PDB file of C-alpha atoms in Angstrom:
ATOM      1  CA  ARG A   1      -6.512  -9.899   7.700  1.00 73.00           C
ATOM      2  CA  LYS A   2      -6.983  -9.127   4.001  1.00 82.00           C
ATOM      3  CA  GLU A   3      -3.860  -9.028   1.864  1.00 89.00           C
ATOM      4  CA  VAL A   4      -4.808  -5.625   0.483  1.00 93.00           C
ATOM      5  CA  GLU A   5      -6.962  -3.211   2.460  1.00 94.00           C
ATOM      6  CA  GLN A   6      -8.617   0.007   1.401  1.00 95.00           C
ATOM      7  CA  ASP A   7     -11.090   2.407   2.978  1.00 93.00           C
ATOM      8  CA  PRO A   8     -14.298   1.770   0.998  1.00 91.00           C
ATOM      9  CA  GLY A   9     -15.396   5.421   1.264  1.00 90.00           C
ATOM     10  CA  PRO A  10     -17.313   7.016  -0.273  1.00 94.00           C
ATOM     11  CA  PHE A  11     -15.178  10.114  -0.468  1.00 96.00           C
ATOM     12  CA  ASN A  12     -17.479  12.972  -1.481  1.00 97.00           C
ATOM     13  CA  VAL A  13     -15.479  15.984  -2.685  1.00 97.00           C
ATOM     14  CA  PRO A  14     -16.293  19.160  -4.655  1.00 97.00           C
ATOM     15  CA  GLU A  15     -14.847  19.810  -8.072  1.00 98.00           C
ATOM     16  CA  GLY A  16     -11.356  21.244  -7.825  1.00 98.00           C
ATOM     17  CA  ALA A  17     -10.557  19.559  -4.517  1.00 98.00           C
ATOM     18  CA  THR A  18      -7.513  17.447  -3.794  1.00 98.00           C
ATOM     19  CA  VAL A  19      -8.222  13.968  -2.469  1.00 97.00           C
ATOM     20  CA  ALA A  20      -5.930  11.156  -1.347  1.00 96.00           C
ATOM     21  CA  PHE A  21      -6.489   7.443  -0.912  1.00 93.00           C
ATOM     22  CA  ASN A  22      -4.295   4.991   0.927  1.00 94.00           C
ATOM     23  CA  CYS A  23      -3.990   1.262   0.605  1.00 96.00           C
ATOM     24  CA  THR A  24      -2.094  -1.119   2.882  1.00 96.00           C
ATOM     25  CA  TYR A  25      -0.739  -4.541   1.959  1.00 95.00           C
ATOM     26  CA  SER A  26       0.297  -7.360   4.255  1.00 94.00           C
ATOM     27  CA  ASN A  27       2.933  -9.250   2.264  1.00 91.00           C
ATOM     28  CA  SER A  28       6.295  -7.526   2.520  1.00 89.00           C
ATOM     29  CA  ALA A  29       7.523  -9.568  -0.484  1.00 89.00           C
ATOM     30  CA  SER A  30       4.968  -7.954  -2.794  1.00 88.00           C
ATOM     31  CA  GLN A  31       6.658  -7.061  -6.032  1.00 84.00           C
ATOM     32  CA  SER A  32       4.590  -4.569  -7.986  1.00 89.00           C
ATOM     33  CA  PHE A  33       1.821  -2.129  -7.283  1.00 93.00           C
ATOM     34  CA  PHE A  34      -0.901  -0.480  -9.326  1.00 94.00           C
ATOM     35  CA  TRP A  35      -4.003   1.642  -9.175  1.00 96.00           C
ATOM     36  CA  TYR A  36      -6.955   0.584 -11.316  1.00 96.00           C
ATOM     37  CA  ARG A  37     -10.108   2.574 -11.921  1.00 97.00           C
ATOM     38  CA  GLN A  38     -13.541   0.992 -12.160  1.00 96.00           C
ATOM     39  CA  ASP A  39     -16.610   2.882 -13.307  1.00 95.00           C
ATOM     40  CA  CYS A  40     -20.024   1.741 -12.175  1.00 91.00           C
ATOM     41  CA  ARG A  41     -20.965  -1.599 -13.762  1.00 87.00           C
ATOM     42  CA  LYS A  42     -17.871  -1.575 -15.969  1.00 93.00           C
ATOM     43  CA  GLU A  43     -14.593  -3.467 -16.051  1.00 95.00           C
ATOM     44  CA  PRO A  44     -11.497  -2.260 -14.162  1.00 95.00           C
ATOM     45  CA  LYS A  45      -8.882  -0.395 -16.191  1.00 95.00           C
ATOM     46  CA  LEU A  46      -5.289   0.401 -15.346  1.00 93.00           C
ATOM     47  CA  LEU A  47      -4.907   3.962 -14.067  1.00 95.00           C
ATOM     48  CA  MET A  48      -1.209   3.889 -13.256  1.00 94.00           C
ATOM     49  CA  SER A  49       1.647   1.754 -12.021  1.00 91.00           C
ATOM     50  CA  VAL A  50       3.269   2.732  -8.724  1.00 93.00           C
ATOM     51  CA  TYR A  51       7.049   2.972  -8.726  1.00 87.00           C
ATOM     52  CA  SER A  52       9.339   3.001  -5.712  1.00 87.00           C
ATOM     53  CA  SER A  53      10.401   6.590  -6.371  1.00 88.00           C
ATOM     54  CA  GLY A  54       6.815   7.756  -6.766  1.00 89.00           C
ATOM     55  CA  ASN A  55       5.335   8.820 -10.067  1.00 92.00           C
ATOM     56  CA  GLU A  56       2.997  11.380 -11.513  1.00 95.00           C
ATOM     57  CA  ASP A  57       0.631  11.333 -14.457  1.00 94.00           C
ATOM     58  CA  GLY A  58      -1.069  14.677 -14.961  1.00 96.00           C
ATOM     59  CA  ARG A  59      -3.291  15.326 -11.946  1.00 98.00           C
ATOM     60  CA  PHE A  60      -2.551  11.905 -10.449  1.00 97.00           C
ATOM     61  CA  THR A  61       0.376  11.092  -8.155  1.00 97.00           C
ATOM     62  CA  ALA A  62       1.118   7.628  -6.803  1.00 96.00           C
ATOM     63  CA  GLN A  63       3.557   6.826  -4.035  1.00 96.00           C
ATOM     64  CA  LEU A  64       4.882   3.669  -2.425  1.00 95.00           C
ATOM     65  CA  ASN A  65       6.131   3.304   1.133  1.00 94.00           C
ATOM     66  CA  ARG A  66       7.687  -0.160   1.439  1.00 92.00           C
ATOM     67  CA  ALA A  67       8.717   0.305   5.061  1.00 93.00           C
ATOM     68  CA  SER A  68       5.128   0.942   6.150  1.00 93.00           C
ATOM     69  CA  GLN A  69       3.647  -1.257   3.403  1.00 94.00           C
ATOM     70  CA  TYR A  70       1.240   1.209   1.913  1.00 93.00           C
ATOM     71  CA  ILE A  71       0.631   2.917  -1.390  1.00 96.00           C
ATOM     72  CA  SER A  72      -1.213   6.137  -1.986  1.00 96.00           C
ATOM     73  CA  LEU A  73      -3.010   7.922  -4.796  1.00 97.00           C
ATOM     74  CA  LEU A  74      -3.392  11.688  -4.844  1.00 97.00           C
ATOM     75  CA  ILE A  75      -5.809  13.349  -7.227  1.00 98.00           C
ATOM     76  CA  ARG A  76      -5.472  17.102  -7.675  1.00 98.00           C
ATOM     77  CA  ASP A  77      -8.086  19.461  -9.141  1.00 98.00           C
ATOM     78  CA  SER A  78     -10.799  16.774  -9.058  1.00 98.00           C
ATOM     79  CA  LYS A  79     -13.156  16.592 -12.038  1.00 98.00           C
ATOM     80  CA  LEU A  80     -16.695  15.218 -12.171  1.00 98.00           C
ATOM     81  CA  SER A  81     -15.320  12.547 -14.496  1.00 97.00           C
ATOM     82  CA  ASP A  82     -13.006  11.289 -11.719  1.00 98.00           C
ATOM     83  CA  SER A  83     -16.054   9.799  -9.959  1.00 98.00           C
ATOM     84  CA  ALA A  84     -15.364   6.072  -9.864  1.00 97.00           C
ATOM     85  CA  THR A  85     -14.029   3.310  -7.634  1.00 96.00           C
ATOM     86  CA  TYR A  86     -10.253   3.139  -7.315  1.00 97.00           C
ATOM     87  CA  LEU A  87      -8.772  -0.317  -6.816  1.00 96.00           C
ATOM     88  CA  CYS A  88      -5.399  -0.891  -5.229  1.00 96.00           C
ATOM     89  CA  VAL A  89      -3.607  -3.863  -6.789  1.00 94.00           C
ATOM     90  CA  VAL A  90      -0.551  -5.721  -5.538  1.00 93.00           C
ATOM     91  CA  ILE A  91       1.367  -8.496  -7.270  1.00 89.00           C
ATOM     92  CA  ASN A  92       2.400 -11.462  -5.099  1.00 82.00           C
ATOM     93  CA  THR A  93       4.133 -14.427  -6.742  1.00 76.00           C
ATOM     94  CA  ASP A  94       2.896 -13.303 -10.138  1.00 75.00           C
ATOM     95  CA  LYS A  95      -0.761 -13.078  -9.048  1.00 82.00           C
ATOM     96  CA  LEU A  96      -2.689  -9.820  -8.886  1.00 87.00           C
ATOM     97  CA  ILE A  97      -4.383  -9.226  -5.533  1.00 90.00           C
ATOM     98  CA  PHE A  98      -7.128  -6.615  -5.635  1.00 93.00           C
ATOM     99  CA  GLY A  99      -8.348  -4.406  -2.846  1.00 94.00           C
ATOM    100  CA  THR A 100     -12.086  -3.938  -2.518  1.00 93.00           C
ATOM    101  CA  GLY A 101     -11.822  -0.381  -3.794  1.00 95.00           C
ATOM    102  CA  THR A 102     -12.385   3.170  -2.604  1.00 96.00           C
ATOM    103  CA  ARG A 103     -15.357   4.988  -4.048  1.00 96.00           C
ATOM    104  CA  LEU A 104     -14.916   8.630  -5.057  1.00 97.00           C
ATOM    105  CA  GLN A 105     -17.828  10.914  -5.816  1.00 97.00           C
ATOM    106  CA  VAL A 106     -16.996  14.386  -7.129  1.00 98.00           C
ATOM    107  CA  PHE A 107     -19.871  16.874  -6.969  1.00 97.00           C
ATOM    108  CA  PRO A 108     -20.331  20.237  -8.742  1.00 96.00           C
TER     109      PRO A 108
ATOM    110  CA  ASN B   1      -8.729  -3.915 -31.793  1.00 63.00           C
ATOM    111  CA  ALA B   2     -11.400  -5.654 -29.666  1.00 77.00           C
ATOM    112  CA  GLY B   3      -9.144  -6.476 -26.679  1.00 93.00           C
ATOM    113  CA  VAL B   4     -10.952  -8.933 -24.381  1.00 96.00           C
ATOM    114  CA  THR B   5     -14.475  -9.967 -25.271  1.00 96.00           C
ATOM    115  CA  GLN B   6     -16.943 -11.942 -23.162  1.00 97.00           C
ATOM    116  CA  THR B   7     -20.288 -13.550 -23.856  1.00 96.00           C
ATOM    117  CA  PRO B   8     -22.981 -13.408 -22.692  1.00 97.00           C
ATOM    118  CA  LYS B   9     -23.296 -10.001 -21.003  1.00 96.00           C
ATOM    119  CA  PHE B  10     -26.234 -11.099 -18.851  1.00 96.00           C
ATOM    120  CA  GLN B  11     -27.571 -14.502 -17.837  1.00 96.00           C
ATOM    121  CA  VAL B  12     -30.232 -15.815 -15.474  1.00 97.00           C
ATOM    122  CA  LEU B  13     -30.015 -19.471 -14.487  1.00 97.00           C
ATOM    123  CA  LYS B  14     -32.072 -21.706 -12.285  1.00 97.00           C
ATOM    124  CA  THR B  15     -30.317 -23.653  -9.534  1.00 98.00           C
ATOM    125  CA  GLY B  16     -28.770 -26.795 -10.993  1.00 97.00           C
ATOM    126  CA  GLN B  17     -28.522 -25.557 -14.574  1.00 97.00           C
ATOM    127  CA  SER B  18     -25.181 -25.455 -16.342  1.00 97.00           C
ATOM    128  CA  MET B  19     -23.628 -22.879 -18.612  1.00 96.00           C
ATOM    129  CA  THR B  20     -20.339 -21.812 -20.142  1.00 97.00           C
ATOM    130  CA  LEU B  21     -19.005 -18.272 -20.146  1.00 98.00           C
ATOM    131  CA  GLN B  22     -16.893 -17.523 -23.194  1.00 97.00           C
ATOM    132  CA  CYS B  23     -13.850 -15.258 -23.295  1.00 97.00           C
ATOM    133  CA  ALA B  24     -11.483 -14.352 -26.117  1.00 97.00           C
ATOM    134  CA  GLN B  25      -8.558 -11.950 -26.468  1.00 97.00           C
ATOM    135  CA  ASP B  26      -6.836 -10.710 -29.601  1.00 95.00           C
ATOM    136  CA  MET B  27      -3.679  -9.298 -27.998  1.00 93.00           C
ATOM    137  CA  ASN B  28      -1.620 -12.511 -28.268  1.00 92.00           C
ATOM    138  CA  HIS B  29      -1.276 -12.715 -24.471  1.00 93.00           C
ATOM    139  CA  ASN B  30      -0.185 -15.964 -22.878  1.00 93.00           C
ATOM    140  CA  SER B  31      -1.854 -15.382 -19.493  1.00 93.00           C
ATOM    141  CA  MET B  32      -5.622 -15.342 -19.046  1.00 95.00           C
ATOM    142  CA  TYR B  33      -7.789 -15.159 -15.922  1.00 95.00           C
ATOM    143  CA  TRP B  34     -11.306 -15.536 -14.613  1.00 97.00           C
ATOM    144  CA  TYR B  35     -12.476 -13.433 -11.657  1.00 97.00           C
ATOM    145  CA  ARG B  36     -15.709 -12.939  -9.842  1.00 97.00           C
ATOM    146  CA  GLN B  37     -16.648  -9.652  -8.204  1.00 95.00           C
ATOM    147  CA  ASP B  38     -19.107  -9.434  -5.316  1.00 93.00           C
ATOM    148  CA  PRO B  39     -20.069  -6.377  -3.241  1.00 86.00           C
ATOM    149  CA  GLY B  40     -17.578  -5.795  -0.432  1.00 80.00           C
ATOM    150  CA  MET B  41     -15.359  -8.686  -1.581  1.00 82.00           C
ATOM    151  CA  GLY B  42     -13.375  -7.196  -4.402  1.00 85.00           C
ATOM    152  CA  LEU B  43     -12.173  -9.218  -7.357  1.00 92.00           C
ATOM    153  CA  ARG B  44     -11.385 -12.835  -6.511  1.00 94.00           C
ATOM    154  CA  LEU B  45      -9.461 -15.134  -8.817  1.00 94.00           C
ATOM    155  CA  ILE B  46     -11.327 -18.291  -9.838  1.00 96.00           C
ATOM    156  CA  TYR B  47      -8.890 -19.888 -12.307  1.00 96.00           C
ATOM    157  CA  TYR B  48      -6.035 -18.766 -14.446  1.00 94.00           C
ATOM    158  CA  SER B  49      -4.043 -20.037 -17.397  1.00 95.00           C
ATOM    159  CA  ALA B  50      -0.404 -19.075 -17.727  1.00 92.00           C
ATOM    160  CA  SER B  51      -0.203 -20.409 -21.263  1.00 92.00           C
ATOM    161  CA  GLU B  52      -2.108 -22.473 -23.809  1.00 92.00           C
ATOM    162  CA  GLY B  53      -2.688 -25.956 -22.436  1.00 90.00           C
ATOM    163  CA  THR B  54      -2.242 -25.076 -18.750  1.00 94.00           C
ATOM    164  CA  THR B  55      -4.764 -24.065 -16.105  1.00 96.00           C
ATOM    165  CA  ASP B  56      -4.482 -23.542 -12.349  1.00 95.00           C
ATOM    166  CA  LYS B  57      -6.847 -22.911  -9.479  1.00 95.00           C
ATOM    167  CA  GLY B  58      -7.148 -19.503  -7.963  1.00 93.00           C
ATOM    168  CA  GLU B  59      -8.685 -18.410  -4.678  1.00 91.00           C
ATOM    169  CA  VAL B  60     -12.277 -19.602  -5.264  1.00 96.00           C
ATOM    170  CA  PRO B  61     -12.319 -22.494  -7.796  1.00 97.00           C
ATOM    171  CA  ASN B  62     -15.041 -24.685  -6.252  1.00 97.00           C
ATOM    172  CA  GLY B  63     -18.047 -25.143  -8.514  1.00 96.00           C
ATOM    173  CA  TYR B  64     -16.200 -24.071 -11.653  1.00 98.00           C
ATOM    174  CA  ASN B  65     -14.169 -25.638 -14.451  1.00 97.00           C
ATOM    175  CA  VAL B  66     -12.152 -23.980 -17.181  1.00 98.00           C
ATOM    176  CA  SER B  67     -10.809 -24.782 -20.627  1.00 97.00           C
ATOM    177  CA  ARG B  68      -7.987 -23.012 -22.407  1.00 96.00           C
ATOM    178  CA  LEU B  69      -9.125 -23.931 -25.878  1.00 87.00           C
ATOM    179  CA  ASN B  70      -6.263 -22.165 -27.665  1.00 95.00           C
ATOM    180  CA  LYS B  71      -4.164 -19.076 -27.090  1.00 95.00           C
ATOM    181  CA  ARG B  72      -7.123 -16.752 -27.712  1.00 96.00           C
ATOM    182  CA  GLU B  73      -9.934 -18.441 -25.809  1.00 97.00           C
ATOM    183  CA  PHE B  74     -10.475 -19.278 -22.139  1.00 97.00           C
ATOM    184  CA  SER B  75     -13.913 -20.495 -21.078  1.00 97.00           C
ATOM    185  CA  LEU B  76     -15.471 -20.881 -17.623  1.00 98.00           C
ATOM    186  CA  ARG B  77     -18.084 -23.551 -16.957  1.00 98.00           C
ATOM    187  CA  LEU B  78     -20.605 -23.816 -14.161  1.00 97.00           C
ATOM    188  CA  GLU B  79     -21.715 -27.466 -14.090  1.00 94.00           C
ATOM    189  CA  SER B  80     -24.531 -27.058 -11.554  1.00 96.00           C
ATOM    190  CA  ALA B  81     -25.249 -23.435 -10.756  1.00 97.00           C
ATOM    191  CA  ALA B  82     -25.977 -22.383  -7.180  1.00 97.00           C
ATOM    192  CA  PRO B  83     -27.365 -19.062  -5.839  1.00 97.00           C
ATOM    193  CA  SER B  84     -23.942 -18.415  -4.245  1.00 96.00           C
ATOM    194  CA  GLN B  85     -22.555 -18.118  -7.779  1.00 97.00           C
ATOM    195  CA  THR B  86     -24.640 -15.037  -8.467  1.00 97.00           C
ATOM    196  CA  SER B  87     -21.960 -12.504  -9.279  1.00 97.00           C
ATOM    197  CA  VAL B  88     -20.268 -10.443 -11.967  1.00 97.00           C
ATOM    198  CA  TYR B  89     -17.641 -12.473 -13.819  1.00 98.00           C
ATOM    199  CA  PHE B  90     -14.664 -10.843 -15.503  1.00 97.00           C
ATOM    200  CA  CYS B  91     -12.220 -12.444 -17.876  1.00 97.00           C
ATOM    201  CA  ALA B  92      -8.798 -10.855 -18.259  1.00 96.00           C
ATOM    202  CA  SER B  93      -5.535 -11.284 -20.098  1.00 95.00           C
ATOM    203  CA  ARG B  94      -2.166  -9.877 -19.166  1.00 92.00           C
ATOM    204  CA  THR B  95       0.924  -8.505 -20.828  1.00 87.00           C
ATOM    205  CA  PRO B  96       4.106 -10.574 -20.305  1.00 84.00           C
ATOM    206  CA  PRO B  97       6.324  -9.999 -17.239  1.00 77.00           C
ATOM    207  CA  GLY B  98       8.867  -7.280 -17.929  1.00 77.00           C
ATOM    208  CA  THR B  99       6.453  -5.299 -20.066  1.00 79.00           C
ATOM    209  CA  ASP B 100       5.915  -1.693 -19.020  1.00 74.00           C
ATOM    210  CA  PRO B 101       3.178  -1.241 -18.072  1.00 73.00           C
ATOM    211  CA  TYR B 102       2.664  -4.777 -16.761  1.00 78.00           C
ATOM    212  CA  GLU B 103      -1.047  -4.511 -17.395  1.00 86.00           C
ATOM    213  CA  GLN B 104      -4.096  -6.702 -17.054  1.00 90.00           C
ATOM    214  CA  TYR B 105      -6.903  -6.070 -19.558  1.00 94.00           C
ATOM    215  CA  PHE B 106     -10.442  -6.970 -18.580  1.00 96.00           C
ATOM    216  CA  GLY B 107     -13.466  -7.941 -20.586  1.00 96.00           C
ATOM    217  CA  PRO B 108     -16.767  -6.101 -20.058  1.00 96.00           C
ATOM    218  CA  GLY B 109     -18.081  -8.704 -17.613  1.00 96.00           C
ATOM    219  CA  THR B 110     -20.963 -11.171 -17.415  1.00 97.00           C
ATOM    220  CA  ARG B 111     -23.706 -10.474 -14.903  1.00 96.00           C
ATOM    221  CA  LEU B 112     -24.994 -13.843 -13.729  1.00 97.00           C
ATOM    222  CA  THR B 113     -28.011 -14.386 -11.503  1.00 97.00           C
ATOM    223  CA  VAL B 114     -28.845 -17.843 -10.176  1.00 97.00           C
ATOM    224  CA  THR B 115     -32.358 -18.216  -8.760  1.00 96.00           C
TER     225      THR B 115
END
């Protein structure tokens, strides 16, 4: 079983839609959680950290459920520019473990 | 502010050839990393360096060597390239623990093809 698992998608949604991704992790001792964004043929970039109480940054909301060992990312009012791959990242013993990513395609 | 830079951007090698991928960061970070990214596999850690003068193996170190030349530079060497090493290679550096956000910055990547 992979340490971090994501649905690869693609999620095809129209502009303005709300879309949610989940990610599960296997190590209950995982310390920190993040969502990274990766555009096609580019490097990953930090989108947002995920805090225990949940956190919001504009149209993006991230939540953590330690009991069920999953994190989620909600994107409201999707834009064409949100089209990318979203990587779930978990820190275990100071190492970043990356999921394989969920691809989002927003269409007009 | 350049962040993390990598050279070359693209490289084609024949099986058995050697090469070194260069990486440098100007953010004064202690920790630096080399990853490879393959379709369906996600980013896998090859080697990392927690500080100048130290290096450690990651998940997939076989066939690679690294050098932490100084605080800025962390190079990855393929001594005898194999087709299985065809991949996109990313170098990264990371902010110190306790920093908010605790962020990893990536270079633009090197696309390597081994024929």
